PDB file of C-alpha atoms and ligand atoms in Angstrom:
ATOM      1  CA  UNK A   1       0.082  11.963 -23.465  1.00 74.00           C
ATOM      2  CA  UNK A   2       2.242   8.486 -23.214  1.00 84.00           C
ATOM      3  CA  UNK A   3       0.909   5.176 -23.771  1.00 89.00           C
ATOM      4  CA  UNK A   4       1.590   2.829 -20.935  1.00 96.00           C
ATOM      5  CA  UNK A   5       1.733  -0.798 -21.216  1.00 96.00           C
ATOM      6  CA  UNK A   6      -1.699  -1.917 -18.952  1.00 98.00           C
ATOM      7  CA  UNK A   7      -0.161  -3.584 -15.367  1.00 98.00           C
ATOM      8  CA  UNK A   8       0.235  -7.038 -14.926  1.00 97.00           C
ATOM      9  CA  UNK A   9       0.489  -8.017 -18.767  1.00 96.00           C
ATOM     10  CA  UNK A  10       4.683  -8.487 -18.634  1.00 97.00           C
ATOM     11  CA  UNK A  11       4.639 -10.967 -15.651  1.00 98.00           C
ATOM     12  CA  UNK A  12       6.990 -13.019 -13.552  1.00 98.00           C
ATOM     13  CA  UNK A  13       6.717 -15.272 -11.403  1.00 98.00           C
ATOM     14  CA  UNK A  14       9.253 -16.265  -8.855  1.00 98.00           C
ATOM     15  CA  UNK A  15       9.676 -19.413  -6.512  1.00 98.00           C
ATOM     16  CA  UNK A  16      11.866 -17.826  -3.590  1.00 97.00           C
ATOM     17  CA  UNK A  17      14.161 -14.047  -3.711  1.00 98.00           C
ATOM     18  CA  UNK A  18      14.813 -11.675  -1.328  1.00 98.00           C
ATOM     19  CA  UNK A  19      12.329  -9.194  -2.061  1.00 98.00           C
ATOM     20  CA  UNK A  20      10.280  -8.856  -4.801  1.00 98.00           C
ATOM     21  CA  UNK A  21      10.628  -5.131  -4.367  1.00 98.00           C
ATOM     22  CA  UNK A  22      14.745  -5.288  -4.700  1.00 98.00           C
ATOM     23  CA  UNK A  23      14.260  -7.674  -7.419  1.00 98.00           C
ATOM     24  CA  UNK A  24      12.780  -4.945  -9.285  1.00 98.00           C
ATOM     25  CA  UNK A  25      14.961  -2.142  -8.053  1.00 98.00           C
ATOM     26  CA  UNK A  26      17.698  -4.777 -10.041  1.00 98.00           C
ATOM     27  CA  UNK A  27      15.553  -4.136 -12.859  1.00 98.00           C
ATOM     28  CA  UNK A  28      15.523  -0.862 -12.531  1.00 98.00           C
ATOM     29  CA  UNK A  29      19.043  -0.553 -12.326  1.00 97.00           C
ATOM     30  CA  UNK A  30      20.321  -3.243 -14.633  1.00 98.00           C
ATOM     31  CA  UNK A  31      17.723  -0.883 -17.733  1.00 97.00           C
ATOM     32  CA  UNK A  32      15.572  -3.449 -17.696  1.00 97.00           C
ATOM     33  CA  UNK A  33      12.587  -2.103 -16.046  1.00 97.00           C
ATOM     34  CA  UNK A  34       9.204  -1.578 -17.765  1.00 96.00           C
ATOM     35  CA  UNK A  35       6.245   0.197 -16.987  1.00 98.00           C
ATOM     36  CA  UNK A  36       3.567  -1.787 -15.657  1.00 98.00           C
ATOM     37  CA  UNK A  37       5.813  -5.010 -15.114  1.00 98.00           C
ATOM     38  CA  UNK A  38       4.305  -7.411 -12.101  1.00 98.00           C
ATOM     39  CA  UNK A  39       7.046  -9.379 -10.011  1.00 98.00           C
ATOM     40  CA  UNK A  40       5.350 -11.676  -7.680  1.00 98.00           C
ATOM     41  CA  UNK A  41       6.943 -14.830  -5.166  1.00 98.00           C
ATOM     42  CA  UNK A  42       6.064 -17.556  -3.587  1.00 98.00           C
ATOM     43  CA  UNK A  43       8.758 -16.526  -0.452  1.00 98.00           C
ATOM     44  CA  UNK A  44      10.827 -14.063   0.582  1.00 98.00           C
ATOM     45  CA  UNK A  45      13.576 -14.428   2.418  1.00 98.00           C
ATOM     46  CA  UNK A  46      14.143 -10.206   2.911  1.00 98.00           C
ATOM     47  CA  UNK A  47      10.491  -9.153   2.399  1.00 98.00           C
ATOM     48  CA  UNK A  48      10.924  -5.543   3.652  1.00 98.00           C
ATOM     49  CA  UNK A  49       8.315  -3.944   5.011  1.00 96.00           C
ATOM     50  CA  UNK A  50       7.862  -0.199   6.432  1.00 93.00           C
ATOM     51  CA  UNK A  51      10.266   1.976   8.173  1.00 90.00           C
ATOM     52  CA  UNK A  52      12.785  -0.703   7.749  1.00 92.00           C
ATOM     53  CA  UNK A  53      10.935  -3.805   8.930  1.00 93.00           C
ATOM     54  CA  UNK A  54      11.060  -6.654   8.177  1.00 95.00           C
ATOM     55  CA  UNK A  55       7.487  -8.316   6.037  1.00 96.00           C
ATOM     56  CA  UNK A  56       7.015 -12.135   7.579  1.00 94.00           C
ATOM     57  CA  UNK A  57       4.629 -14.479   5.264  1.00 96.00           C
ATOM     58  CA  UNK A  58       4.085 -17.752   5.219  1.00 96.00           C
ATOM     59  CA  UNK A  59       5.445 -19.586   2.062  1.00 97.00           C
ATOM     60  CA  UNK A  60       3.381 -20.058  -0.868  1.00 97.00           C
ATOM     61  CA  UNK A  61       0.667 -18.720   1.424  1.00 98.00           C
ATOM     62  CA  UNK A  62       0.540 -15.122   0.437  1.00 98.00           C
ATOM     63  CA  UNK A  63       0.324 -12.460  -2.514  1.00 98.00           C
ATOM     64  CA  UNK A  64       3.617 -10.730  -2.384  1.00 98.00           C
ATOM     65  CA  UNK A  65       3.594  -8.443  -5.176  1.00 98.00           C
ATOM     66  CA  UNK A  66       5.592  -5.748  -6.901  1.00 98.00           C
ATOM     67  CA  UNK A  67       4.983  -3.401  -9.951  1.00 98.00           C
ATOM     68  CA  UNK A  68       7.316  -1.056 -11.492  1.00 98.00           C
ATOM     69  CA  UNK A  69       5.350   2.555 -12.814  1.00 98.00           C
ATOM     70  CA  UNK A  70       7.131   4.302 -15.017  1.00 98.00           C
ATOM     71  CA  UNK A  71       6.734   8.023 -13.430  1.00 97.00           C
ATOM     72  CA  UNK A  72       9.375  10.094 -15.261  1.00 97.00           C
ATOM     73  CA  UNK A  73       6.084  12.137 -17.021  1.00 95.00           C
ATOM     74  CA  UNK A  74       4.767  13.309 -13.784  1.00 95.00           C
ATOM     75  CA  UNK A  75       5.583  15.856 -10.914  1.00 95.00           C
ATOM     76  CA  UNK A  76       7.516  14.308  -8.352  1.00 95.00           C
ATOM     77  CA  UNK A  77       5.307  16.684  -5.454  1.00 93.00           C
ATOM     78  CA  UNK A  78       2.535  13.443  -6.470  1.00 94.00           C
ATOM     79  CA  UNK A  79       4.714  10.917  -4.097  1.00 94.00           C
ATOM     80  CA  UNK A  80       2.203  10.825  -1.678  1.00 94.00           C
ATOM     81  CA  UNK A  81      -0.836  10.963  -4.414  1.00 94.00           C
ATOM     82  CA  UNK A  82       0.800   7.578  -6.005  1.00 95.00           C
ATOM     83  CA  UNK A  83       0.981   6.038  -2.346  1.00 95.00           C
ATOM     84  CA  UNK A  84      -2.767   7.136  -1.926  1.00 95.00           C
ATOM     85  CA  UNK A  85      -4.130   5.558  -4.842  1.00 94.00           C
ATOM     86  CA  UNK A  86      -2.136   2.082  -4.420  1.00 97.00           C
ATOM     87  CA  UNK A  87      -3.720   1.941  -0.900  1.00 97.00           C
ATOM     88  CA  UNK A  88      -7.069   3.192  -2.517  1.00 96.00           C
ATOM     89  CA  UNK A  89      -7.319   0.393  -5.052  1.00 97.00           C
ATOM     90  CA  UNK A  90      -6.223  -2.433  -2.661  1.00 98.00           C
ATOM     91  CA  UNK A  91      -8.577  -1.360  -0.269  1.00 98.00           C
ATOM     92  CA  UNK A  92     -11.025  -1.114  -3.139  1.00 97.00           C
ATOM     93  CA  UNK A  93     -10.989  -4.661  -4.331  1.00 98.00           C
ATOM     94  CA  UNK A  94     -11.553  -5.376  -0.649  1.00 98.00           C
ATOM     95  CA  UNK A  95     -14.577  -4.056  -0.386  1.00 98.00           C
ATOM     96  CA  UNK A  96     -15.736  -3.983  -3.915  1.00 98.00           C
ATOM     97  CA  UNK A  97     -14.670  -7.780  -5.023  1.00 98.00           C
ATOM     98  CA  UNK A  98     -15.020  -9.463  -1.687  1.00 98.00           C
ATOM     99  CA  UNK A  99     -17.339  -7.400   0.043  1.00 98.00           C
ATOM    100  CA  UNK A 100     -15.651  -6.779   2.909  1.00 98.00           C
ATOM    101  CA  UNK A 101     -17.465  -3.411   4.361  1.00 98.00           C
ATOM    102  CA  UNK A 102     -14.909  -3.047   7.125  1.00 97.00           C
ATOM    103  CA  UNK A 103     -12.080  -2.365   4.708  1.00 98.00           C
ATOM    104  CA  UNK A 104     -10.138   1.340   6.549  1.00 98.00           C
ATOM    105  CA  UNK A 105      -6.337   2.577   5.439  1.00 98.00           C
ATOM    106  CA  UNK A 106      -4.957   3.129   8.527  1.00 97.00           C
ATOM    107  CA  UNK A 107      -2.651   6.284   7.392  1.00 97.00           C
ATOM    108  CA  UNK A 108      -0.509   6.049   5.727  1.00 95.00           C
ATOM    109  CA  UNK A 109      -0.699   2.716   4.559  1.00 94.00           C
ATOM    110  CA  UNK A 110      -1.697  -0.164   5.910  1.00 97.00           C
ATOM    111  CA  UNK A 111      -4.868  -1.627   5.109  1.00 98.00           C
ATOM    112  CA  UNK A 112      -7.363  -3.276   7.831  1.00 98.00           C
ATOM    113  CA  UNK A 113     -10.685  -5.359   7.685  1.00 98.00           C
ATOM    114  CA  UNK A 114     -11.925  -4.004  11.648  1.00 96.00           C
ATOM    115  CA  UNK A 115      -8.239  -4.225  14.161  1.00 94.00           C
ATOM    116  CA  UNK A 116      -7.118  -7.031  11.948  1.00 96.00           C
ATOM    117  CA  UNK A 117      -3.755  -5.680   9.088  1.00 96.00           C
ATOM    118  CA  UNK A 118      -4.655  -7.679   5.975  1.00 98.00           C
ATOM    119  CA  UNK A 119      -1.919  -6.042   3.972  1.00 98.00           C
ATOM    120  CA  UNK A 120       0.804  -3.880   4.070  1.00 97.00           C
ATOM    121  CA  UNK A 121       2.235  -1.622   1.427  1.00 98.00           C
ATOM    122  CA  UNK A 122       5.595  -0.261   0.357  1.00 98.00           C
ATOM    123  CA  UNK A 123       6.645   2.010  -2.442  1.00 98.00           C
ATOM    124  CA  UNK A 124      10.330   2.664  -3.025  1.00 98.00           C
ATOM    125  CA  UNK A 125      10.912   5.776  -5.798  1.00 98.00           C
ATOM    126  CA  UNK A 126      13.704   5.930  -8.028  1.00 98.00           C
ATOM    127  CA  UNK A 127      14.952   9.294  -8.783  1.00 97.00           C
ATOM    128  CA  UNK A 128      17.825  11.431 -10.905  1.00 95.00           C
ATOM    129  CA  UNK A 129      17.868  14.324  -9.654  1.00 95.00           C
ATOM    130  CA  UNK A 130      14.478  15.775  -8.872  1.00 93.00           C
ATOM    131  CA  UNK A 131      13.033  13.549 -11.984  1.00 97.00           C
ATOM    132  CA  UNK A 132      10.563  10.627 -10.870  1.00 98.00           C
ATOM    133  CA  UNK A 133      12.006   7.488 -13.067  1.00 98.00           C
ATOM    134  CA  UNK A 134      10.198   4.601 -11.060  1.00 98.00           C
ATOM    135  CA  UNK A 135       8.185   3.552  -8.983  1.00 98.00           C
ATOM    136  CA  UNK A 136       8.534   0.302  -7.227  1.00 98.00           C
ATOM    137  CA  UNK A 137       4.776  -0.610  -5.571  1.00 98.00           C
ATOM    138  CA  UNK A 138       5.280  -3.286  -3.142  1.00 98.00           C
ATOM    139  CA  UNK A 139       1.787  -5.244  -2.133  1.00 98.00           C
ATOM    140  CA  UNK A 140       1.814  -7.670   1.199  1.00 98.00           C
ATOM    141  CA  UNK A 141      -1.420  -8.505   0.918  1.00 98.00           C
ATOM    142  CA  UNK A 142      -2.840 -11.560   3.378  1.00 98.00           C
ATOM    143  CA  UNK A 143      -4.421 -14.510   1.350  1.00 98.00           C
ATOM    144  CA  UNK A 144      -4.428 -18.233   2.637  1.00 98.00           C
ATOM    145  CA  UNK A 145      -2.357 -17.725   6.007  1.00 97.00           C
ATOM    146  CA  UNK A 146      -4.171 -18.371   8.888  1.00 96.00           C
ATOM    147  CA  UNK A 147      -1.753 -18.026  11.828  1.00 94.00           C
ATOM    148  CA  UNK A 148       0.312 -15.636  12.569  1.00 93.00           C
ATOM    149  CA  UNK A 149       3.240 -15.348  15.244  1.00 80.00           C
ATOM    150  CA  UNK A 150       4.879 -12.107  14.370  1.00 64.00           C
ATOM    151  CA  UNK A 151       1.788  -9.900  14.362  1.00 58.00           C
ATOM    152  CA  UNK A 152      -1.152 -11.118  16.618  1.00 68.00           C
ATOM    153  CA  UNK A 153      -3.257  -8.581  15.249  1.00 92.00           C
ATOM    154  CA  UNK A 154      -3.225 -10.067  10.928  1.00 96.00           C
ATOM    155  CA  UNK A 155      -6.041 -11.842   9.191  1.00 97.00           C
ATOM    156  CA  UNK A 156      -6.032 -12.724   5.627  1.00 98.00           C
ATOM    157  CA  UNK A 157      -8.854 -13.382   2.972  1.00 98.00           C
ATOM    158  CA  UNK A 158      -9.358 -16.580   4.617  1.00 98.00           C
ATOM    159  CA  UNK A 159      -9.522 -16.079   8.018  1.00 98.00           C
ATOM    160  CA  UNK A 160     -12.223 -13.125   7.295  1.00 98.00           C
ATOM    161  CA  UNK A 161     -14.201 -15.321   4.350  1.00 98.00           C
ATOM    162  CA  UNK A 162     -13.588 -19.201   5.935  1.00 98.00           C
ATOM    163  CA  UNK A 163     -12.819 -20.382   2.871  1.00 97.00           C
ATOM    164  CA  UNK A 164      -9.152 -21.003   0.715  1.00 97.00           C
ATOM    165  CA  UNK A 165      -8.932 -17.875  -2.038  1.00 97.00           C
ATOM    166  CA  UNK A 166      -7.239 -18.010  -5.388  1.00 98.00           C
ATOM    167  CA  UNK A 167      -4.019 -16.446  -6.000  1.00 98.00           C
ATOM    168  CA  UNK A 168      -4.279 -15.789  -9.877  1.00 98.00           C
ATOM    169  CA  UNK A 169      -8.047 -14.980  -9.520  1.00 98.00           C
ATOM    170  CA  UNK A 170      -7.017 -12.670  -6.215  1.00 98.00           C
ATOM    171  CA  UNK A 171      -3.610 -11.274  -8.736  1.00 98.00           C
ATOM    172  CA  UNK A 172      -6.377 -10.990 -11.815  1.00 98.00           C
ATOM    173  CA  UNK A 173      -8.480  -8.261  -9.404  1.00 98.00           C
ATOM    174  CA  UNK A 174      -5.540  -6.435  -8.173  1.00 98.00           C
ATOM    175  CA  UNK A 175      -4.021  -5.611 -11.468  1.00 98.00           C
ATOM    176  CA  UNK A 176      -8.034  -4.574 -12.983  1.00 98.00           C
ATOM    177  CA  UNK A 177      -8.782  -2.073 -10.070  1.00 98.00           C
ATOM    178  CA  UNK A 178      -4.784  -1.378 -10.305  1.00 98.00           C
ATOM    179  CA  UNK A 179      -5.244  -0.264 -14.246  1.00 98.00           C
ATOM    180  CA  UNK A 180      -7.988   1.819 -13.648  1.00 97.00           C
ATOM    181  CA  UNK A 181      -7.029   4.037 -10.860  1.00 96.00           C
ATOM    182  CA  UNK A 182      -3.217   4.675 -12.923  1.00 96.00           C
ATOM    183  CA  UNK A 183      -5.448   5.464 -15.473  1.00 95.00           C
ATOM    184  CA  UNK A 184      -7.876   8.062 -13.063  1.00 93.00           C
ATOM    185  CA  UNK A 185      -4.347   8.708 -11.369  1.00 94.00           C
ATOM    186  CA  UNK A 186      -2.952  10.321 -14.655  1.00 92.00           C
ATOM    187  CA  UNK A 187      -6.341  12.574 -15.082  1.00 90.00           C
ATOM    188  CA  UNK A 188      -7.580  13.291 -11.745  1.00 84.00           C
ATOM    189  CA  UNK A 189      -5.445  12.848  -9.024  1.00 79.00           C
ATOM    190  CA  UNK A 190      -7.721  15.295  -7.102  1.00 81.00           C
ATOM    191  CA  UNK A 191     -10.847  12.463  -6.793  1.00 81.00           C
ATOM    192  CA  UNK A 192      -9.118   9.561  -5.750  1.00 83.00           C
ATOM    193  CA  UNK A 193      -6.777  11.295  -2.950  1.00 84.00           C
ATOM    194  CA  UNK A 194     -10.542  12.323  -1.856  1.00 90.00           C
ATOM    195  CA  UNK A 195     -11.136   8.518  -1.876  1.00 93.00           C
ATOM    196  CA  UNK A 196      -7.835   7.630  -0.253  1.00 95.00           C
ATOM    197  CA  UNK A 197      -9.168  10.280   2.803  1.00 94.00           C
ATOM    198  CA  UNK A 198     -12.844   8.525   2.856  1.00 96.00           C
ATOM    199  CA  UNK A 199     -11.728   5.493   3.293  1.00 97.00           C
ATOM    200  CA  UNK A 200      -8.912   6.207   5.974  1.00 97.00           C
ATOM    201  CA  UNK A 201      -9.204   4.566   9.679  1.00 97.00           C
ATOM    202  CA  UNK A 202     -10.674   7.200  11.662  1.00 97.00           C
ATOM    203  CA  UNK A 203     -11.515  10.030   9.363  1.00 97.00           C
ATOM    204  CA  UNK A 204     -13.569  13.212  11.736  1.00 97.00           C
ATOM    205  CA  UNK A 205     -13.366  10.991  14.328  1.00 97.00           C
ATOM    206  CA  UNK A 206     -11.598  10.891  17.693  1.00 98.00           C
ATOM    207  CA  UNK A 207      -8.630   8.873  17.467  1.00 97.00           C
ATOM    208  CA  UNK A 208      -5.999   7.749  19.593  1.00 97.00           C
ATOM    209  CA  UNK A 209      -2.170   8.460  19.540  1.00 97.00           C
ATOM    210  CA  UNK A 210       0.749   7.651  20.631  1.00 97.00           C
ATOM    211  CA  UNK A 211       3.807  10.452  21.370  1.00 96.00           C
ATOM    212  CA  UNK A 212       7.333  10.399  22.317  1.00 94.00           C
ATOM    213  CA  UNK A 213       5.436   7.140  24.632  1.00 92.00           C
ATOM    214  CA  UNK A 214       2.323   9.829  25.683  1.00 96.00           C
ATOM    215  CA  UNK A 215      -1.488   8.913  24.593  1.00 97.00           C
ATOM    216  CA  UNK A 216      -3.594  11.608  22.931  1.00 97.00           C
ATOM    217  CA  UNK A 217      -6.380  12.336  21.223  1.00 97.00           C
ATOM    218  CA  UNK A 218      -7.739  14.560  19.219  1.00 98.00           C
ATOM    219  CA  UNK A 219      -9.950  14.785  16.251  1.00 98.00           C
ATOM    220  CA  UNK A 220      -8.968  13.316  12.065  1.00 98.00           C
ATOM    221  CA  UNK A 221      -9.472  15.696   9.578  1.00 98.00           C
ATOM    222  CA  UNK A 222      -7.307  14.468   7.291  1.00 97.00           C
ATOM    223  CA  UNK A 223      -3.531  13.682   5.534  1.00 97.00           C
ATOM    224  CA  UNK A 224      -2.436  16.917   3.560  1.00 95.00           C
ATOM    225  CA  UNK A 225      -0.475  16.148  -0.407  1.00 91.00           C
ATOM    226  CA  UNK A 226       2.673  15.551   1.708  1.00 94.00           C
ATOM    227  CA  UNK A 227       1.383  12.584   3.464  1.00 96.00           C
ATOM    228  CA  UNK A 228       0.967  14.385   6.722  1.00 97.00           C
ATOM    229  CA  UNK A 229      -1.459  13.623   9.499  1.00 98.00           C
ATOM    230  CA  UNK A 230      -3.764  16.702  10.405  1.00 98.00           C
ATOM    231  CA  UNK A 231      -5.484  16.370  14.013  1.00 98.00           C
ATOM    232  CA  UNK A 232      -7.276  18.934  15.555  1.00 98.00           C
ATOM    233  CA  UNK A 233      -5.980  18.700  19.395  1.00 97.00           C
ATOM    234  CA  UNK A 234      -8.437  21.058  21.446  1.00 95.00           C
ATOM    235  CA  UNK A 235      -8.206  23.863  19.142  1.00 95.00           C
ATOM    236  CA  UNK A 236      -5.289  23.837  17.768  1.00 97.00           C
ATOM    237  CA  UNK A 237      -4.925  21.774  13.921  1.00 98.00           C
ATOM    238  CA  UNK A 238      -1.399  19.403  14.837  1.00 97.00           C
ATOM    239  CA  UNK A 239       0.369  17.849  11.299  1.00 98.00           C
ATOM    240  CA  UNK A 240       2.782  14.896  11.962  1.00 97.00           C
ATOM    241  CA  UNK A 241       4.857  12.700   9.850  1.00 96.00           C
ATOM    242  CA  UNK A 242       4.725   8.948  10.343  1.00 92.00           C
ATOM    243  CA  UNK A 243       7.899   8.702  11.482  1.00 89.00           C
ATOM    244  CA  UNK A 244       6.656  11.448  14.888  1.00 94.00           C
ATOM    245  CA  UNK A 245       3.208   9.127  16.227  1.00 96.00           C
ATOM    246  CA  UNK A 246       1.917   5.520  16.101  1.00 94.00           C
ATOM    247  CA  UNK A 247      -2.231   5.927  15.460  1.00 95.00           C
ATOM    248  CA  UNK A 248      -3.934   3.584  18.207  1.00 95.00           C
ATOM    249  CA  UNK A 249      -6.647   1.718  17.296  1.00 87.00           C
ATOM    250  CA  UNK A 250      -9.354   1.427  19.627  1.00 72.00           C
TER     251      UNK A 250
HETATM  252  C1  LIG B   1       4.547  -2.795   5.426  1.00 53.95           C
HETATM  253  O1  LIG B   1       2.945  -3.239   6.022  1.00 53.95           O
HETATM  254  O2  LIG B   1       5.614  -2.542   6.310  1.00 53.95           O
HETATM  255  C2  LIG B   1       4.692  -2.842   3.721  1.00 53.95           C
HETATM  256  C3  LIG B   1       4.208  -4.132   4.120  1.00 53.95           C
HETATM  257  C4  LIG B   1       5.123  -4.386   2.462  1.00 53.95           C
HETATM  258  C5  LIG B   1       4.986  -6.290   1.553  1.00 53.95           C
HETATM  259  C6  LIG B   1       5.674  -6.342   0.320  1.00 53.95           C
HETATM  260  S1  LIG B   1       5.390  -8.191   0.009  1.00 53.95           S
HETATM  261  C7  LIG B   1       5.931  -7.737  -2.109  1.00 53.95           C
HETATM  262  C8  LIG B   1       7.324  -6.177  -1.661  1.00 53.95           C
HETATM  263  N1  LIG B   1       8.041  -6.997  -1.178  1.00 53.95           N
HETATM  264  C9  LIG B   1       8.761  -6.404  -0.918  1.00 53.95           C
HETATM  265  O3  LIG B   1      10.151  -6.988   0.424  1.00 53.95           O
HETATM  266  N2  LIG B   1       7.370  -5.942  -0.157  1.00 53.95           N
HETATM  267  C10 LIG B   1       6.671  -6.191  -0.976  1.00 53.95           C
END
């Protein structure tokens, strides 16, 4: 089996960049990518979020992190599984290291404390044909920002714990958990996927969602291996992709 360098063992710290994910992508394109290389920045002028959204983050306040993973020996069918294990790793840090028991994953990859978003994840994959080459895992974790003009329903570790957080210590905790999770992903991906499902906001409960502007409800049964959400509406199991519905927090 391939020997993977530890995540975070090589690290690049930037002050100002368009996006740490873009920086990582450029390294891949220049043939300079190595597994586990992590990149952080104090500020991103074009921080990228899910579905083409912008990721706003006040300068020097938060964790803006990208990690390059060599996926060349992993089946592309596990793409969503990687998303699941990364979400769980971030959620585990918040629950175990910071004792934030009400941490939940809002499908597919937002991390919430109660009803407020604390972290977002954006994974960009590099393929050659059908072969997975690299994954660039982007993590934005709100650390010391206390005012959120773009999204009122956001929070940070400082707001939750009432004290300034250390970027270096928090990064070390993230790397530790990400290494644990990646090792398990190689050995027992199913186990971690179960954990992702257990940490989902609304699992086995009635949830509300919006589809084509109309609010509907149903019981959240889980998320399949392709990343589609399964909701029991009446007696029917309905399956939706990320772009198709908007989960409502209630
Ligand atoms: C989301 O919730 O929409 C995903 C946000 C991901 C933000 C991080 S910050 C570090 C990395 N670089 C980016 O441009 N985006 C990700």
